[in-house]
């Protein structure tokens, strides 16, 4: 979180816009839980990785009226190398959460889908 604080402080001085790109870990699922808390999406061995990356987002949310203009882009929930091309993802809108698709299996992120071993810790 120190890195997020320093980034926000520096951008406030510079008057720049921040556009971070994050994993889908913070998006809420149909049950209202963050995706990282759903074992069908995130295996337990990468949950701490997801929590660490979500901590920076919490810092941004703590400063809604701050001097830094920011917007967060989130990657797709299902990552699969060489898999079939998926239909376009639904739009969550401003401040929204990704809606569930009818009949959609749980999204899954893990080593078998391209996560490098060193990213798990």
PDB file of C-alpha atoms in Angstrom:
ATOM      1  CA  UNK A   1       0.000   0.000   0.000  1.00  0.00           C
ATOM      2  CA  UNK A   2       3.005   2.263   0.423  1.00  0.00           C
ATOM      3  CA  UNK A   3       3.489   2.243  -3.346  1.00  0.00           C
ATOM      4  CA  UNK A   4      -0.144   3.283  -3.889  1.00  0.00           C
ATOM      5  CA  UNK A   5       0.203   6.134  -1.377  1.00  0.00           C
ATOM      6  CA  UNK A   6       3.413   7.405  -2.989  1.00  0.00           C
ATOM      7  CA  UNK A   7       1.875   7.173  -6.446  1.00  0.00           C
ATOM      8  CA  UNK A   8      -1.195   9.145  -5.379  1.00  0.00           C
ATOM      9  CA  UNK A   9       0.927  11.805  -3.667  1.00  0.00           C
ATOM     10  CA  UNK A  10       3.151  12.198  -6.732  1.00  0.00           C
ATOM     11  CA  UNK A  11       0.218  12.381  -9.135  1.00  0.00           C
ATOM     12  CA  UNK A  12      -1.506  14.970  -6.946  1.00  0.00           C
ATOM     13  CA  UNK A  13       1.544  17.215  -7.349  1.00  0.00           C
ATOM     14  CA  UNK A  14       1.828  16.550 -11.077  1.00  0.00           C
ATOM     15  CA  UNK A  15      -1.887  16.955 -11.781  1.00  0.00           C
ATOM     16  CA  UNK A  16      -2.017  13.738 -13.803  1.00  0.00           C
ATOM     17  CA  UNK A  17      -4.683  11.121 -14.382  1.00  0.00           C
ATOM     18  CA  UNK A  18      -4.182   7.564 -13.108  1.00  0.00           C
ATOM     19  CA  UNK A  19      -5.449   4.608 -15.162  1.00  0.00           C
ATOM     20  CA  UNK A  20      -4.425   1.361 -13.422  1.00  0.00           C
ATOM     21  CA  UNK A  21      -5.243  -2.039 -14.910  1.00  0.00           C
ATOM     22  CA  UNK A  22      -6.068  -4.759 -12.373  1.00  0.00           C
ATOM     23  CA  UNK A  23      -7.193  -8.339 -12.143  1.00  0.00           C
ATOM     24  CA  UNK A  24     -10.886  -9.087 -11.746  1.00  0.00           C
ATOM     25  CA  UNK A  25     -10.277 -10.036  -8.084  1.00  0.00           C
ATOM     26  CA  UNK A  26     -12.213  -7.055  -6.692  1.00  0.00           C
ATOM     27  CA  UNK A  27     -15.325  -7.490  -8.854  1.00  0.00           C
ATOM     28  CA  UNK A  28     -18.363  -8.759  -7.021  1.00  0.00           C
ATOM     29  CA  UNK A  29     -19.927 -12.027  -8.092  1.00  0.00           C
ATOM     30  CA  UNK A  30     -23.646 -12.859  -8.152  1.00  0.00           C
ATOM     31  CA  UNK A  31     -23.464 -13.741  -4.446  1.00  0.00           C
ATOM     32  CA  UNK A  32     -22.028 -10.310  -3.544  1.00  0.00           C
ATOM     33  CA  UNK A  33     -18.558 -11.618  -2.650  1.00  0.00           C
ATOM     34  CA  UNK A  34     -15.380 -10.407  -4.365  1.00  0.00           C
ATOM     35  CA  UNK A  35     -14.270 -12.827  -7.075  1.00  0.00           C
ATOM     36  CA  UNK A  36     -11.077 -13.562  -5.126  1.00  0.00           C
ATOM     37  CA  UNK A  37     -13.156 -15.085  -2.308  1.00  0.00           C
ATOM     38  CA  UNK A  38     -14.878 -17.533  -4.670  1.00  0.00           C
ATOM     39  CA  UNK A  39     -12.918 -20.816  -4.903  1.00  0.00           C
ATOM     40  CA  UNK A  40     -14.351 -21.482  -8.387  1.00  0.00           C
ATOM     41  CA  UNK A  41     -12.576 -18.330  -9.585  1.00  0.00           C
ATOM     42  CA  UNK A  42      -9.388 -18.011  -7.537  1.00  0.00           C
ATOM     43  CA  UNK A  43      -7.529 -21.004  -6.158  1.00  0.00           C
ATOM     44  CA  UNK A  44      -6.457 -20.518  -2.517  1.00  0.00           C
ATOM     45  CA  UNK A  45      -2.772 -20.403  -3.457  1.00  0.00           C
ATOM     46  CA  UNK A  46      -3.168 -17.104  -5.373  1.00  0.00           C
ATOM     47  CA  UNK A  47      -5.699 -15.425  -3.088  1.00  0.00           C
ATOM     48  CA  UNK A  48      -2.988 -13.511  -1.163  1.00  0.00           C
ATOM     49  CA  UNK A  49      -1.625 -12.223  -4.493  1.00  0.00           C
ATOM     50  CA  UNK A  50      -5.102 -10.952  -5.391  1.00  0.00           C
ATOM     51  CA  UNK A  51      -5.616  -9.321  -1.977  1.00  0.00           C
ATOM     52  CA  UNK A  52      -2.316  -7.447  -2.248  1.00  0.00           C
ATOM     53  CA  UNK A  53      -3.267  -6.058  -5.636  1.00  0.00           C
ATOM     54  CA  UNK A  54      -6.727  -5.102  -4.425  1.00  0.00           C
ATOM     55  CA  UNK A  55      -5.232  -3.137  -1.502  1.00  0.00           C
ATOM     56  CA  UNK A  56      -4.112  -0.392  -3.904  1.00  0.00           C
ATOM     57  CA  UNK A  57      -7.682  -0.035  -5.164  1.00  0.00           C
ATOM     58  CA  UNK A  58      -8.863   0.430  -1.588  1.00  0.00           C
ATOM     59  CA  UNK A  59      -6.421   3.345  -1.235  1.00  0.00           C
ATOM     60  CA  UNK A  60      -7.955   4.977  -4.294  1.00  0.00           C
ATOM     61  CA  UNK A  61     -11.469   4.470  -2.940  1.00  0.00           C
ATOM     62  CA  UNK A  62     -10.440   6.085   0.367  1.00  0.00           C
ATOM     63  CA  UNK A  63      -9.731   9.342  -1.499  1.00  0.00           C
ATOM     64  CA  UNK A  64     -12.858   9.882  -3.640  1.00  0.00           C
ATOM     65  CA  UNK A  65     -12.603  13.673  -3.472  1.00  0.00           C
ATOM     66  CA  UNK A  66      -8.815  13.769  -3.707  1.00  0.00           C
ATOM     67  CA  UNK A  67      -6.785  15.697  -6.278  1.00  0.00           C
ATOM     68  CA  UNK A  68      -6.083  12.636  -8.472  1.00  0.00           C
ATOM     69  CA  UNK A  69      -8.502  11.868 -11.300  1.00  0.00           C
ATOM     70  CA  UNK A  70      -8.553   8.082 -11.686  1.00  0.00           C
ATOM     71  CA  UNK A  71     -10.402   5.290 -13.431  1.00  0.00           C
ATOM     72  CA  UNK A  72      -9.761   1.559 -13.049  1.00  0.00           C
ATOM     73  CA  UNK A  73      -9.701  -0.900 -15.946  1.00  0.00           C
ATOM     74  CA  UNK A  74     -10.281  -4.545 -15.086  1.00  0.00           C
ATOM     75  CA  UNK A  75      -9.115  -7.533 -17.083  1.00  0.00           C
ATOM     76  CA  UNK A  76     -11.467 -10.285 -18.160  1.00  0.00           C
ATOM     77  CA  UNK A  77     -12.426 -12.839 -15.538  1.00  0.00           C
ATOM     78  CA  UNK A  78     -11.591 -15.896 -17.622  1.00  0.00           C
ATOM     79  CA  UNK A  79      -8.038 -16.211 -18.879  1.00  0.00           C
ATOM     80  CA  UNK A  80      -7.194 -19.175 -21.081  1.00  0.00           C
ATOM     81  CA  UNK A  81      -4.275 -19.405 -23.485  1.00  0.00           C
ATOM     82  CA  UNK A  82      -5.216 -20.860 -26.830  1.00  0.00           C
ATOM     83  CA  UNK A  83      -8.863 -21.221 -25.847  1.00  0.00           C
ATOM     84  CA  UNK A  84     -11.830 -20.340 -28.021  1.00  0.00           C
ATOM     85  CA  UNK A  85     -12.543 -16.671 -28.566  1.00  0.00           C
ATOM     86  CA  UNK A  86     -15.129 -15.491 -26.057  1.00  0.00           C
ATOM     87  CA  UNK A  87     -18.041 -13.219 -26.791  1.00  0.00           C
ATOM     88  CA  UNK A  88     -17.503  -9.601 -25.712  1.00  0.00           C
ATOM     89  CA  UNK A  89     -17.621  -9.043 -21.977  1.00  0.00           C
ATOM     90  CA  UNK A  90     -20.647  -7.199 -20.598  1.00  0.00           C
ATOM     91  CA  UNK A  91     -20.045  -3.604 -19.618  1.00  0.00           C
ATOM     92  CA  UNK A  92     -20.173  -2.919 -15.900  1.00  0.00           C
ATOM     93  CA  UNK A  93     -20.513   0.845 -16.280  1.00  0.00           C
ATOM     94  CA  UNK A  94     -19.128   3.506 -13.986  1.00  0.00           C
ATOM     95  CA  UNK A  95     -18.552   2.088 -10.521  1.00  0.00           C
ATOM     96  CA  UNK A  96     -20.426  -1.063 -11.473  1.00  0.00           C
ATOM     97  CA  UNK A  97     -19.781  -4.721 -11.022  1.00  0.00           C
ATOM     98  CA  UNK A  98     -19.608  -7.426 -13.650  1.00  0.00           C
ATOM     99  CA  UNK A  99     -23.047  -9.032 -14.043  1.00  0.00           C
ATOM    100  CA  UNK A 100     -23.358 -12.807 -14.071  1.00  0.00           C
ATOM    101  CA  UNK A 101     -24.167 -14.428 -17.390  1.00  0.00           C
ATOM    102  CA  UNK A 102     -26.956 -16.937 -17.378  1.00  0.00           C
ATOM    103  CA  UNK A 103     -25.571 -20.483 -17.415  1.00  0.00           C
ATOM    104  CA  UNK A 104     -21.974 -19.266 -17.228  1.00  0.00           C
ATOM    105  CA  UNK A 105     -19.587 -21.539 -15.369  1.00  0.00           C
ATOM    106  CA  UNK A 106     -17.414 -19.983 -12.676  1.00  0.00           C
ATOM    107  CA  UNK A 107     -14.561 -17.886 -13.953  1.00  0.00           C
ATOM    108  CA  UNK A 108     -11.194 -19.423 -13.222  1.00  0.00           C
ATOM    109  CA  UNK A 109      -7.748 -17.901 -12.976  1.00  0.00           C
ATOM    110  CA  UNK A 110      -4.694 -19.964 -12.198  1.00  0.00           C
ATOM    111  CA  UNK A 111      -1.369 -21.302 -13.344  1.00  0.00           C
ATOM    112  CA  UNK A 112      -3.002 -23.492 -15.981  1.00  0.00           C
ATOM    113  CA  UNK A 113      -4.377 -20.300 -17.528  1.00  0.00           C
ATOM    114  CA  UNK A 114      -1.065 -18.512 -17.844  1.00  0.00           C
ATOM    115  CA  UNK A 115      -0.198 -17.259 -14.349  1.00  0.00           C
ATOM    116  CA  UNK A 116       3.516 -17.568 -13.766  1.00  0.00           C
ATOM    117  CA  UNK A 117       4.709 -19.477 -10.728  1.00  0.00           C
ATOM    118  CA  UNK A 118       6.350 -16.400  -9.141  1.00  0.00           C
ATOM    119  CA  UNK A 119       3.056 -14.461  -9.289  1.00  0.00           C
ATOM    120  CA  UNK A 120       1.392 -16.874  -6.898  1.00  0.00           C
ATOM    121  CA  UNK A 121       3.147 -15.534  -3.805  1.00  0.00           C
TER     122      UNK A 121
END
